[in-house]
Structure formats: structure tokens, C-alpha cells
Tab-separated table of C-alpha atoms and ligand atoms in Angstrom:
chain	number	residue	atom	x	y	z
W	1	MET	CA	0.000	0.000	0.000
W	2	LYS	CA	1.419	3.405	-0.984
W	3	THR	CA	1.429	6.262	1.511
W	4	TYR	CA	0.935	9.757	0.100
W	5	LEU	CA	1.861	12.878	2.025
W	6	VAL	CA	-0.333	15.628	0.564
W	7	THR	CA	0.450	19.223	1.564
W	8	GLY	CA	-2.305	21.838	1.301
W	9	GLY	CA	-4.977	19.141	0.989
W	10	ALA	CA	-7.613	21.343	2.624
W	11	GLY	CA	-7.422	23.875	-0.216
W	12	PHE	CA	-9.133	23.873	-3.601
W	13	ILE	CA	-6.999	21.555	-5.755
W	14	GLY	CA	-5.636	19.531	-2.837
W	15	SER	CA	-9.108	18.563	-1.595
W	16	ASN	CA	-10.251	17.675	-5.126
W	17	PHE	CA	-7.107	15.532	-5.479
W	18	ILE	CA	-7.802	13.694	-2.205
W	19	HIS	CA	-11.402	12.968	-3.282
W	20	TYR	CA	-10.199	11.779	-6.688
W	21	MET	CA	-7.598	9.470	-5.154
W	22	PHE	CA	-9.998	7.829	-2.681
W	23	GLU	CA	-12.614	7.384	-5.412
W	24	LYS	CA	-10.009	5.708	-7.597
W	25	TYR	CA	-7.959	3.677	-5.108
W	26	ASP	CA	-10.365	3.426	-2.130
W	27	LYS	CA	-8.605	1.312	0.542
W	28	ASP	CA	-5.459	0.634	-1.505
W	29	ILE	CA	-3.712	3.878	-0.533
W	30	ARG	CA	-3.090	5.879	2.606
W	31	ILE	CA	-3.195	9.681	2.613
W	32	ILE	CA	-1.723	11.998	5.223
W	33	ASN	CA	-2.848	15.566	4.654
W	34	VAL	CA	-0.732	18.313	6.214
W	35	ASP	CA	-2.256	21.770	6.097
W	36	ALA	CA	-1.873	24.916	8.197
W	37	LEU	CA	-5.532	25.863	7.588
W	38	THR	CA	-4.934	29.423	6.441
W	39	TYR	CA	-7.919	31.450	5.184
W	40	ALA	CA	-7.814	29.185	2.078
W	41	GLY	CA	-7.831	25.854	3.911
W	42	ASN	CA	-11.164	24.385	4.926
W	43	LEU	CA	-11.720	20.988	6.526
W	44	GLU	CA	-15.334	21.116	5.377
W	45	ASN	CA	-13.908	20.284	1.913
W	46	LEU	CA	-12.902	16.883	3.287
W	47	LYS	CA	-15.751	15.917	5.564
W	48	GLU	CA	-16.703	12.878	3.411
W	49	VAL	CA	-13.224	11.351	3.833
W	50	SER	CA	-12.385	12.461	7.373
W	51	SER	CA	-13.550	9.247	9.084
W	52	ARG	CA	-11.644	6.876	6.774
W	53	ASP	CA	-9.078	4.616	8.477
W	54	ASN	CA	-6.650	5.326	5.640
W	55	TYR	CA	-6.829	9.157	5.952
W	56	THR	CA	-5.043	11.309	8.542
W	57	PHE	CA	-5.096	15.079	8.939
W	58	VAL	CA	-2.164	16.907	10.537
W	59	LYS	CA	-2.492	20.623	11.212
W	60	ALA	CA	0.986	22.032	10.635
W	61	ASP	CA	2.848	24.743	8.767
W	62	ILE	CA	5.142	23.439	6.015
W	63	CYS	CA	7.759	25.945	7.247
W	64	ASP	CA	7.857	24.106	10.593
W	65	LYS	CA	10.837	21.742	10.165
W	66	ASP	CA	10.178	19.829	13.373
W	67	ALA	CA	6.543	19.136	12.558
W	68	ILE	CA	7.338	18.016	9.006
W	69	SER	CA	10.302	15.802	9.912
W	70	LYS	CA	8.192	14.165	12.631
W	71	ILE	CA	5.667	13.117	9.947
W	72	PHE	CA	8.499	11.538	7.922
W	73	GLU	CA	9.955	9.835	11.021
W	74	GLU	CA	6.625	8.318	12.018
W	75	ASN	CA	5.492	7.221	8.528
W	76	ASP	CA	7.088	5.537	5.536
W	77	ILE	CA	6.065	8.123	2.944
W	78	ASP	CA	6.198	6.925	-0.685
W	79	HIS	CA	4.997	10.035	-2.481
W	80	VAL	CA	4.845	13.696	-1.515
W	81	VAL	CA	2.254	15.709	-3.445
W	82	HIS	CA	3.110	19.296	-2.688
W	83	PHE	CA	0.172	21.703	-3.157
W	84	ALA	CA	0.528	23.926	-0.069
W	85	ALA	CA	1.100	27.512	-1.130
W	86	GLU	CA	-0.221	31.019	-1.017
W	87	SER	CA	-2.054	30.969	-4.342
W	88	HIS	CA	-3.779	34.281	-5.102
W	89	VAL	CA	-1.999	36.791	-7.364
W	90	ASP	CA	-3.905	39.853	-6.040
W	91	ARG	CA	-2.958	39.032	-2.452
W	92	SER	CA	0.691	38.646	-3.527
W	93	ILE	CA	0.643	42.161	-4.966
W	94	ARG	CA	-0.526	43.544	-1.601
W	95	ASN	CA	1.508	41.308	0.701
W	96	PRO	CA	4.419	39.526	-1.000
W	97	GLU	CA	6.363	38.354	2.088
W	98	VAL	CA	4.068	35.515	3.076
W	99	PHE	CA	4.347	34.174	-0.492
W	100	VAL	CA	8.128	33.960	-0.169
W	101	GLN	CA	7.783	32.413	3.279
W	102	THR	CA	5.314	29.652	2.372
W	103	ASN	CA	6.075	29.042	-1.286
W	104	VAL	CA	9.877	29.234	-1.170
W	105	LEU	CA	10.891	28.439	2.402
W	106	GLY	CA	8.049	25.943	2.874
W	107	THR	CA	9.105	24.089	-0.282
W	108	ALA	CA	12.722	24.030	0.944
W	109	VAL	CA	11.583	22.461	4.228
W	110	MET	CA	9.499	19.845	2.390
W	111	LEU	CA	12.414	18.989	0.079
W	112	ASN	CA	14.907	18.736	2.945
W	113	CYS	CA	12.695	16.516	5.069
W	114	ALA	CA	11.881	14.202	2.143
W	115	LYS	CA	15.552	14.017	1.161
W	116	ALA	CA	16.678	13.212	4.709
W	117	SER	CA	14.048	10.492	5.011
W	118	TRP	CA	14.553	8.920	1.577
W	119	GLU	CA	18.350	8.959	1.122
W	120	LEU	CA	20.378	5.767	1.462
W	121	GLU	CA	23.579	5.620	3.481
W	122	GLY	CA	25.757	4.644	0.534
W	123	GLY	CA	24.221	7.334	-1.698
W	124	GLY	CA	21.097	7.472	-3.839
W	125	PHE	CA	17.511	7.184	-2.728
W	126	LYS	CA	15.166	4.386	-1.648
W	127	GLU	CA	13.333	2.713	-4.535
W	128	GLY	CA	9.921	4.019	-5.628
W	129	LYS	CA	9.957	7.385	-3.849
W	130	LYS	CA	8.737	10.523	-5.625
W	131	PHE	CA	8.176	14.199	-4.776
W	132	LEU	CA	5.560	15.781	-7.038
W	133	HIS	CA	5.817	19.566	-6.969
W	134	VAL	CA	2.585	21.217	-8.105
W	135	SER	CA	3.320	24.450	-9.930
W	136	THR	CA	1.774	26.893	-12.334
W	137	ASP	CA	2.034	28.123	-15.927
W	138	GLU	CA	2.449	31.658	-14.531
W	139	VAL	CA	6.196	31.008	-14.045
W	140	TYR	CA	6.596	31.341	-17.835
W	141	GLY	CA	5.315	34.929	-17.854
W	142	SER	CA	2.943	36.223	-20.501
W	143	LEU	CA	2.285	35.274	-24.142
W	144	PRO	CA	1.432	37.657	-26.980
W	145	GLU	CA	-2.245	37.856	-27.915
W	146	ASP	CA	-1.666	36.600	-31.429
W	147	GLY	CA	-0.099	33.225	-30.728
W	148	GLY	CA	2.407	30.920	-29.098
W	149	TYR	CA	2.272	28.416	-26.244
W	150	PHE	CA	4.166	27.625	-23.074
W	151	TYR	CA	6.360	24.531	-23.461
W	152	GLU	CA	8.435	22.804	-20.782
W	153	THR	CA	11.455	24.447	-22.437
W	154	SER	CA	10.010	27.991	-22.316
W	155	PRO	CA	12.165	30.373	-20.285
W	156	TYR	CA	10.991	31.379	-16.810
W	157	GLU	CA	9.808	34.994	-16.751
W	158	PRO	CA	7.540	35.479	-13.731
W	159	HIS	CA	5.949	38.903	-13.220
W	160	SER	CA	3.868	38.839	-10.037
W	161	PRO	CA	5.241	38.187	-6.543
W	162	TYR	CA	3.116	34.999	-6.599
W	163	SER	CA	4.637	33.683	-9.824
W	164	ALA	CA	8.137	34.766	-8.749
W	165	SER	CA	7.734	32.739	-5.545
W	166	LYS	CA	6.435	29.703	-7.469
W	167	ALA	CA	9.288	30.057	-9.986
W	168	SER	CA	11.753	30.116	-7.071
W	169	SER	CA	10.211	26.983	-5.602
W	170	ASP	CA	10.435	25.233	-8.998
W	171	MET	CA	14.117	26.234	-9.192
W	172	LEU	CA	14.729	24.690	-5.781
W	173	VAL	CA	13.147	21.420	-6.902
W	174	LYS	CA	15.247	21.520	-10.088
W	175	ALA	CA	18.375	22.173	-7.982
W	176	TYR	CA	17.591	19.129	-5.792
W	177	MET	CA	17.103	16.973	-8.881
W	178	ASP	CA	20.348	18.238	-10.484
W	179	THR	CA	22.505	18.222	-7.350
W	180	TYR	CA	21.322	15.136	-5.478
W	181	LYS	CA	19.384	13.215	-8.185
W	182	PHE	CA	16.457	13.716	-5.814
W	183	PRO	CA	13.456	11.771	-7.231
W	184	ALA	CA	10.947	14.416	-8.277
W	185	ASN	CA	8.660	15.739	-10.986
W	186	ILE	CA	7.303	19.234	-11.513
W	187	THR	CA	3.914	19.877	-13.077
W	188	ASN	CA	3.074	23.364	-14.374
W	189	CYS	CA	-0.667	23.687	-14.771
W	190	SER	CA	-2.944	26.346	-16.209
W	191	ASN	CA	-5.954	27.935	-14.402
W	192	ASN	CA	-8.187	25.430	-12.608
W	193	TYR	CA	-11.905	25.740	-11.893
W	194	GLY	CA	-14.437	23.490	-10.179
W	195	PRO	CA	-15.893	22.606	-6.747
W	196	TYR	CA	-14.365	23.985	-3.521
W	197	GLN	CA	-12.632	26.968	-5.163
W	198	PHE	CA	-12.376	29.948	-2.837
W	199	PRO	CA	-14.389	32.936	-4.149
W	200	GLU	CA	-11.403	35.264	-4.421
W	201	LYS	CA	-10.664	33.603	-7.800
W	202	LEU	CA	-12.487	34.756	-10.946
W	203	ILE	CA	-14.983	31.932	-11.568
W	204	PRO	CA	-16.427	31.367	-8.057
W	205	LEU	CA	-16.366	35.129	-7.392
W	206	ILE	CA	-18.463	35.806	-10.501
W	207	ILE	CA	-20.898	32.951	-9.717
W	208	ASN	CA	-21.371	34.150	-6.141
W	209	ASN	CA	-21.702	37.841	-7.020
W	210	ALA	CA	-24.137	37.177	-9.877
W	211	LEU	CA	-26.387	35.073	-7.639
W	212	ASN	CA	-26.399	37.901	-5.097
W	213	GLY	CA	-26.982	40.668	-7.638
W	214	LYS	CA	-23.553	42.192	-6.889
W	215	LYS	CA	-21.300	43.908	-9.432
W	216	LEU	CA	-19.053	41.634	-11.489
W	217	PRO	CA	-15.563	43.218	-11.421
W	218	VAL	CA	-13.654	42.747	-14.675
W	219	TYR	CA	-10.057	43.965	-14.633
W	220	GLY	CA	-8.842	46.298	-17.407
W	221	ASP	CA	-10.427	45.634	-20.813
W	222	GLY	CA	-11.494	42.068	-19.899
W	223	LYS	CA	-9.490	40.650	-22.790
W	224	ASN	CA	-6.760	38.890	-20.801
W	225	VAL	CA	-6.708	35.227	-21.721
W	226	ARG	CA	-6.450	32.223	-19.407
W	227	ASP	CA	-6.411	28.505	-20.330
W	228	TRP	CA	-9.042	26.886	-18.076
W	229	LEU	CA	-8.872	23.274	-16.876
W	230	TYR	CA	-11.491	21.399	-14.850
W	231	VAL	CA	-9.870	20.563	-11.507
W	232	ARG	CA	-10.644	16.831	-11.673
W	233	ASP	CA	-8.658	16.595	-14.908
W	234	HIS	CA	-5.740	18.210	-13.056
W	235	ALA	CA	-6.066	15.664	-10.228
W	236	LYS	CA	-5.946	12.867	-12.795
W	237	ALA	CA	-2.860	14.381	-14.445
W	238	ILE	CA	-1.024	14.501	-11.109
W	239	ASP	CA	-1.889	10.872	-10.351
W	240	MET	CA	-0.692	9.833	-13.825
W	241	VAL	CA	2.584	11.756	-13.527
W	242	ILE	CA	3.240	10.087	-10.163
W	243	GLN	CA	2.650	6.678	-11.752
W	244	LYS	CA	4.145	7.131	-15.200
W	245	GLY	CA	6.163	10.360	-15.366
W	246	ARG	CA	9.899	9.961	-15.928
W	247	LEU	CA	11.878	11.096	-12.890
W	248	PHE	CA	13.445	14.580	-13.072
W	249	GLU	CA	11.026	15.726	-15.808
W	250	THR	CA	8.668	18.691	-15.937
W	251	TYR	CA	5.185	18.269	-17.444
W	252	ASN	CA	2.912	21.107	-18.542
W	253	VAL	CA	-0.774	20.467	-17.853
W	254	GLY	CA	-3.414	22.481	-19.691
W	255	GLY	CA	-6.935	22.497	-20.934
W	256	HIS	CA	-6.614	23.592	-24.591
W	257	ASN	CA	-9.310	25.983	-23.524
W	258	GLU	CA	-8.270	29.607	-23.948
W	259	LYS	CA	-10.867	32.202	-23.065
W	260	GLN	CA	-10.866	35.943	-22.483
W	261	ASN	CA	-12.043	36.891	-18.993
W	262	ILE	CA	-15.071	38.719	-20.399
W	263	GLU	CA	-16.066	35.549	-22.289
W	264	ILE	CA	-15.896	33.609	-19.000
W	265	VAL	CA	-18.152	36.160	-17.299
W	266	ASN	CA	-20.668	36.024	-20.163
W	267	ILE	CA	-20.680	32.193	-20.218
W	268	ILE	CA	-21.333	32.127	-16.461
W	269	LEU	CA	-24.241	34.568	-16.822
W	270	GLU	CA	-25.746	32.576	-19.709
W	271	THR	CA	-25.317	29.244	-17.895
W	272	LEU	CA	-26.869	30.622	-14.714
W	273	GLN	CA	-29.843	31.854	-16.763
W	274	GLU	CA	-30.246	28.387	-18.300
W	275	MET	CA	-29.878	26.499	-15.025
W	276	LEU	CA	-31.901	28.639	-12.604
W	277	PRO	CA	-35.610	27.744	-12.614
W	278	ASP	CA	-38.015	30.626	-13.357
W	279	SER	CA	-39.340	30.315	-9.813
W	280	ASP	CA	-35.922	31.180	-8.305
W	281	PRO	CA	-35.920	34.877	-7.281
W	282	ARG	CA	-32.163	35.076	-7.934
W	283	LYS	CA	-32.764	34.626	-11.669
W	284	ALA	CA	-33.813	38.257	-12.047
W	285	ASN	CA	-30.416	39.369	-10.652
W	286	VAL	CA	-28.430	37.579	-13.288
W	287	THR	CA	-27.947	40.146	-16.058
W	288	LYS	CA	-25.085	41.642	-18.028
W	289	ASP	CA	-25.820	45.007	-16.371
W	290	LEU	CA	-23.818	43.708	-13.398
W	291	ILE	CA	-20.591	43.658	-15.428
W	292	THR	CA	-18.317	46.453	-14.165
W	293	TYR	CA	-14.934	47.229	-15.642
W	294	VAL	CA	-12.515	48.140	-12.851
W	295	GLU	CA	-8.878	49.237	-12.586
W	296	ASP	CA	-6.514	46.669	-14.077
W	297	ARG	CA	-4.400	44.313	-11.942
W	298	LYS	CA	-0.833	45.651	-11.639
W	299	GLY	CA	1.524	43.809	-14.013
W	300	HIS	CA	-1.438	41.824	-15.372
W	301	ASP	CA	-0.183	39.003	-17.626
W	302	ARG	CA	-1.988	39.216	-20.972
W	303	ARG	CA	-2.262	35.621	-22.073
W	304	TYR	CA	-1.485	32.101	-20.826
W	305	ALA	CA	-1.739	28.976	-22.988
W	306	ILE	CA	-0.270	25.556	-22.387
W	307	ALA	CA	0.892	23.042	-24.974
W	308	PRO	CA	0.239	19.747	-23.162
W	309	ASP	CA	1.994	17.678	-25.890
W	310	LYS	CA	4.662	16.138	-23.649
W	311	ILE	CA	2.288	14.852	-20.967
W	312	LYS	CA	0.077	13.399	-23.708
W	313	ALA	CA	2.965	11.649	-25.470
W	314	GLU	CA	4.798	10.351	-22.383
W	315	VAL	CA	2.092	9.853	-19.789
W	316	GLY	CA	-1.048	9.476	-21.913
W	317	TRP	CA	-2.952	12.314	-20.184
W	318	GLU	CA	-5.369	14.612	-22.035
W	319	PRO	CA	-7.989	17.071	-20.795
W	320	GLU	CA	-11.376	15.317	-20.756
W	321	THR	CA	-13.946	17.794	-19.495
W	322	MET	CA	-15.180	20.280	-22.071
W	323	PHE	CA	-15.650	23.785	-20.631
W	324	LYS	CA	-19.396	23.773	-21.322
W	325	GLU	CA	-19.777	20.641	-19.199
W	326	GLY	CA	-17.227	21.671	-16.542
W	327	ILE	CA	-18.832	25.059	-15.925
W	328	ARG	CA	-22.276	23.411	-15.522
W	329	LEU	CA	-20.837	20.898	-13.038
W	330	THR	CA	-19.181	23.766	-11.168
W	331	ILE	CA	-22.314	25.932	-11.022
W	332	LYS	CA	-24.389	22.903	-9.965
W	333	TRP	CA	-21.905	22.279	-7.137
W	334	TYR	CA	-22.188	25.894	-5.926
W	335	PHE	CA	-26.021	25.656	-6.108
W	336	GLU	CA	-25.876	22.559	-3.898
W	337	HIS	CA	-23.366	24.038	-1.439
W	338	GLU	CA	-24.842	27.392	-0.467
W	339	ASP	CA	-23.829	26.846	3.163
W	340	TRP	CA	-20.217	26.241	2.140
W	341	MET	CA	-20.243	29.596	0.317
W	342	LYS	CA	-21.907	31.342	3.273
W	343	ASN	CA	-19.290	29.948	5.660
W	344	VAL	CA	-16.270	30.917	3.580
W	345	THR	CA	-17.590	34.394	2.792
W	346	SER	CA	-18.346	35.314	6.381
W	347	GLY	CA	-15.730	37.015	8.571
W	348	ASP	CA	-12.384	37.810	6.968
W	349	TYR	CA	-13.634	37.506	3.387
W	350	GLN	CA	-15.789	40.600	3.882
W	351	ASN	CA	-12.716	42.615	4.894
W	352	TYR	CA	-10.736	41.252	1.953
W	353	TYR	CA	-13.558	42.091	-0.453
W	354	ARG	CA	-13.931	45.646	0.874
W	355	THR	CA	-10.194	46.360	0.650
W	356	MET	CA	-9.806	44.746	-2.757
W	357	TYR	CA	-12.919	45.998	-4.560
W	358	GLU	CA	-14.569	48.812	-2.603
W	359	ALA	CA	-11.713	50.842	-1.072
W	360	SER	CA	-10.766	52.999	-4.071
N	1	NAD	P1	-5.534	27.183	-2.273
N	1	NAD	O1	-5.131	28.564	-1.881
N	1	NAD	O2	-6.971	26.879	-2.509
N	1	NAD	O3	-5.023	26.146	-1.171
N	1	NAD	C1	-3.767	26.236	-0.553
N	1	NAD	C2	-3.774	25.320	0.664
N	1	NAD	O4	-2.460	25.383	1.269
N	1	NAD	C3	-4.770	25.742	1.759
N	1	NAD	O5	-5.440	24.607	2.261
N	1	NAD	C4	-3.889	26.379	2.828
N	1	NAD	O6	-4.422	26.240	4.143
N	1	NAD	C5	-2.606	25.585	2.658
N	1	NAD	N1	-1.432	26.331	3.144
N	1	NAD	C6	-1.105	27.622	2.858
N	1	NAD	N2	0.027	27.953	3.508
N	1	NAD	C7	0.423	26.849	4.190
N	1	NAD	C8	1.525	26.559	5.035
N	1	NAD	N3	2.458	27.485	5.313
N	1	NAD	N4	1.637	25.316	5.561
N	1	NAD	C9	0.697	24.360	5.287
N	1	NAD	N5	-0.374	24.583	4.510
N	1	NAD	C10	-0.512	25.812	3.961
N	1	NAD	O7	-4.652	26.846	-3.548
N	1	NAD	P2	-5.006	25.976	-4.830
N	1	NAD	O8	-5.663	26.839	-5.832
N	1	NAD	O9	-5.639	24.721	-4.400
N	1	NAD	O10	-3.532	25.678	-5.378
N	1	NAD	C11	-2.808	24.547	-4.911
N	1	NAD	C12	-1.450	24.521	-5.593
N	1	NAD	O11	-1.624	24.433	-7.001
N	1	NAD	C13	-0.599	25.746	-5.336
N	1	NAD	O12	0.740	25.328	-5.172
N	1	NAD	C14	-0.764	26.576	-6.600
N	1	NAD	O13	0.375	27.356	-6.839
N	1	NAD	C15	-0.922	25.491	-7.641
N	1	NAD	N6	-1.699	25.854	-8.828
N	1	NAD	C16	-2.939	26.396	-8.704
N	1	NAD	C17	-3.687	26.671	-9.848
N	1	NAD	C18	-5.086	27.248	-9.767
N	1	NAD	O14	-5.675	27.567	-10.792
N	1	NAD	N7	-5.667	27.383	-8.596
N	1	NAD	C19	-3.157	26.402	-11.114
N	1	NAD	C20	-1.865	25.856	-11.199
N	1	NAD	C21	-1.156	25.574	-10.050
N	2	TDX	O1	-12.289	39.964	-9.758
N	2	TDX	C1	-11.550	39.571	-10.677
N	2	TDX	N1	-11.648	40.126	-11.908
N	2	TDX	C2	-10.863	39.779	-12.961
N	2	TDX	O2	-10.990	40.326	-14.074
N	2	TDX	C3	-10.583	38.505	-10.489
N	2	TDX	C4	-10.424	37.840	-9.154
N	2	TDX	C5	-9.801	38.161	-11.560
N	2	TDX	N2	-9.922	38.772	-12.764
N	2	TDX	C6	-9.046	38.354	-13.880
N	2	TDX	C7	-7.572	38.285	-13.572
N	2	TDX	C8	-7.085	37.152	-14.442
N	2	TDX	O3	-6.775	37.617	-15.741
N	2	TDX	O4	-9.423	36.997	-14.191
N	2	TDX	C9	-8.282	36.207	-14.535
N	2	TDX	C10	-8.197	35.032	-13.577
N	2	TDX	O5	-7.870	35.546	-12.303
N	2	TDX	P1	-7.663	34.582	-11.041
N	2	TDX	O6	-8.865	33.726	-10.878
N	2	TDX	O7	-7.228	35.445	-9.894
N	2	TDX	O8	-6.486	33.634	-11.532
N	2	TDX	P2	-4.993	33.938	-12.060
N	2	TDX	O9	-4.497	35.223	-11.568
N	2	TDX	O10	-4.989	33.711	-13.550
N	2	TDX	O11	-4.182	32.759	-11.312
N	2	TDX	C11	-4.745	31.436	-11.179
N	2	TDX	O12	-4.246	30.552	-12.119
N	2	TDX	C12	-2.912	30.124	-11.973
N	2	TDX	C13	-4.521	30.895	-9.765
N	2	TDX	O13	-5.017	31.832	-8.815
N	2	TDX	C14	-3.064	30.601	-9.516
N	2	TDX	O14	-2.896	29.999	-8.245
N	2	TDX	C15	-2.606	29.661	-10.577
N	2	TDX	O15	-1.238	29.422	-10.439
């Protein structure tokens, strides 16, 4: 039985990954989830798995060397799946330090503890171990509007404090692979959407605001392009890279689904109109009049697009969920989880929202 140490498993992608893994492998794996439960971590995301014998939650900060090495001392970890990070670009523009702390230092602690636990006395590493570092396409910078893709060989050119911190963490993983032959893979994925995404990110923010008749803030001219991937497809890609990816390689993961932000907002409005019954009073709120162009994000990258050719050729992964289907599944999930949204938008979220969108 393989033991997975998942970091950041109480966040958006981490919790989707844990659900995916238990649905696929059921009792044949063990998962230890280590998460500091920042504003973005929510144990409610995992309530269906929390009573499993083969699931353990540890509340700890990945920067805490003692706590992390204790997990490695007490368990024979086969695979680390490293999601834990500060993940929101706008927050990184306002408060970069915590991004360096968690994303760079935290990754260094995870690498060091895994290395110490996995290395053999005579050199090399125990058989079958792997550290999967979950990263982003934002490390490659921005593409021109009229073409081009990010490949694994594209140069790193991060612009935001978030992407600079993720690029630094990728470089650390690369340095461990080059220096120690540390068994790892890096995946660089495009924008995810789906259940359990915190409503600071574009898609859940627009769904939530539209349902509440609140303005829909679109940065700049709304024509920035992102390449959207349904989160379950990302979870599957990570599992496949753990199983089949060649050690020391990087794999780009993307949806072949480029859309301008304004297109995303319009699709959400149209889908909400289709899905809400006429009897639902919220239906009247959902109109294009809510769209409000606001000041652009500082240093806003214009376009991201992934060429997922390598992961398809070597690992056999391809995106499966078409955007039309994925956005319906996502909206349906938010319809069915109104309490989840109420809980995460109470308290601190209100302060964040006021400072971010209503202060100027
Ligand atoms: P998220 O913000 O939803 O979740 C992050 C999780 O990490 C939370 O549960 C939080 O409590 C935890 N965490 C934060 N700091 C921690 C610390 N110091 N110690 C332990 N736990 C800590 O993020 P997400 O969107 O699920 O992203 C997960 C990973 O995937 C990140 O590394 C991110 O860079 C990467 N990624 C995200 C996307 C995307 O579209 N969301 C795309 C590509 C890559
Ligand atoms: O209110 C908004 N209005 C708006 O126009 C918000 C929150 C965003 N936007 C724009 C900015 C981006 O062009 O929408 C686009 C998507 O924004 P986010 O959802 O904040 O995602 P992005 O900045 O592209 O980064 C995401 O994808 C890559 C994740 O947050 C990162 O963690 C991941 O690495």
C-alpha cells in the first residue's frame, strides 16, 4: 500500500485531489494531509473522507521543520504531493512576504525533510519514492495575444510576486534533482476551476456575485486570456505523472481551452440563466448590467496557454472535461453548497472584499 503525504490538501486543488484518489484507489492507498488551515484551507472540503481509516489530517505549517520531519519519522512516505502555497496573485501584490515564506521556504523544508528520510547511506535514494511539486504556468510569464504556447522548455519569466515565488520553488526542486538526483517531478498547470474553489478567484467570485446581484468586477479591458482546466482533470494528471512520469522531468498540464475573462463572465451569466428555474428569485439578478470594468491588476499578464503535448505523449494524459460541461458541473456544485459559500464568505472575506474591490 502506498502512503501519500499531501500538503495543502484542505485547499481547492488539494481537496479535489484527495477525493479523486480515494474514489479511484479506495482502501489501496493511505493519505496523510498536512495543512496549516490558512484562510484558504477548509476541513469542510474533506468531511466525506475524514472518518476513513486510511486518511489522517495533521495541522501544521510546512515551514515548521520539526513538525514536518516528525511526519516523515513516524510514517514511511512513498509520495509527496506538494500543493501547499499562497495561491492568489492579487494578495501577492498587496503582501508579498508571506508568499516567499510559504512558497519558497516551505518548499525548501518539504524537500529537505523528504531528502533526509529517503536517502540511502551509501548514496542514492530508496526505490519508488517521488516528490511531485505542483506548480503553475504563470512562471513562464505572458504570451502575446496573437499566438504561441508555453512549453516545458520555455524560459521562466515570472511577473507577479506569486509567480516569482512559485518560480523560485520550482528552481529549488530543479536544484535538488540536479545536485542530489532527488526523485521528483514538476507539473506546471494552467488555471483550474471546479468545486471547492475559494471565491477570491475569478470563476467562483463571478458565480457568487451574480447570484447575489452584486457587481461583477472585470479587470482592465477584460481581454486577458487564461487557459481553463477542470480541476478533476488536473487531479488525474497529477496521479498519472506520479505513476508514469519519468523522474526529473517537468510536465505542462493544460486544458486547450483559452478564453478571455469577459467571455468567461458572459458564459457564467448565460449558464446561470439556463440552469436557474423561473421560480428562483435570484434569476432576475443575473444580467449583463452587473458587469463592471474596474482598474486593471498591476503587471497583469496578458495571455497564458499551455501546450500539453509532452504529458500526452509520455504519460497518456489529455484534458477530458469540455468547458461547457465543466462550468455546468461547477455551477451545480455551488447551487448545492450554499452553506459552504456562506461559511467561507463570512468574517475575513468581507474585509478582503472591501479592501480589494470597494476601497478605491
Ligand atoms: P488554495 O489557496 O486553494 O489552497 C492552498 C492550501 O495550502 C490551503 O489549504 C492552505 O491552508 C494551505 N497552506 C497555505 N500555507 C500553508 C503553510 N504554510 N503550511 C501548510 N499549509 C498551507 O490553492 P489551490 O488553488 O488549491 O492551489 C494549490 C497549488 O496548485 C498551489 O501550489 C498553486 O500554486 C498550484 N496551482 C494552482 C492553480 C489554480 O488555478 N488554482 C493552477 C496551477 C497551479
Ligand atoms: O475579480 C476579478 N476580476 C478579474 O478580471 C478577479 C479575481 C480576476 N480577474 C481576472 C484576472 C485574471 O486575468 O481573471 C483572470 C483570472 O484571475 P484569477 O482567478 O485570480 O487567476 P490567475 O491570476 O490567472 O491565477 C490562477 O491561475 C494560476 C490561480 O489563482 C493561480 O494559483 C494559478 O497558479
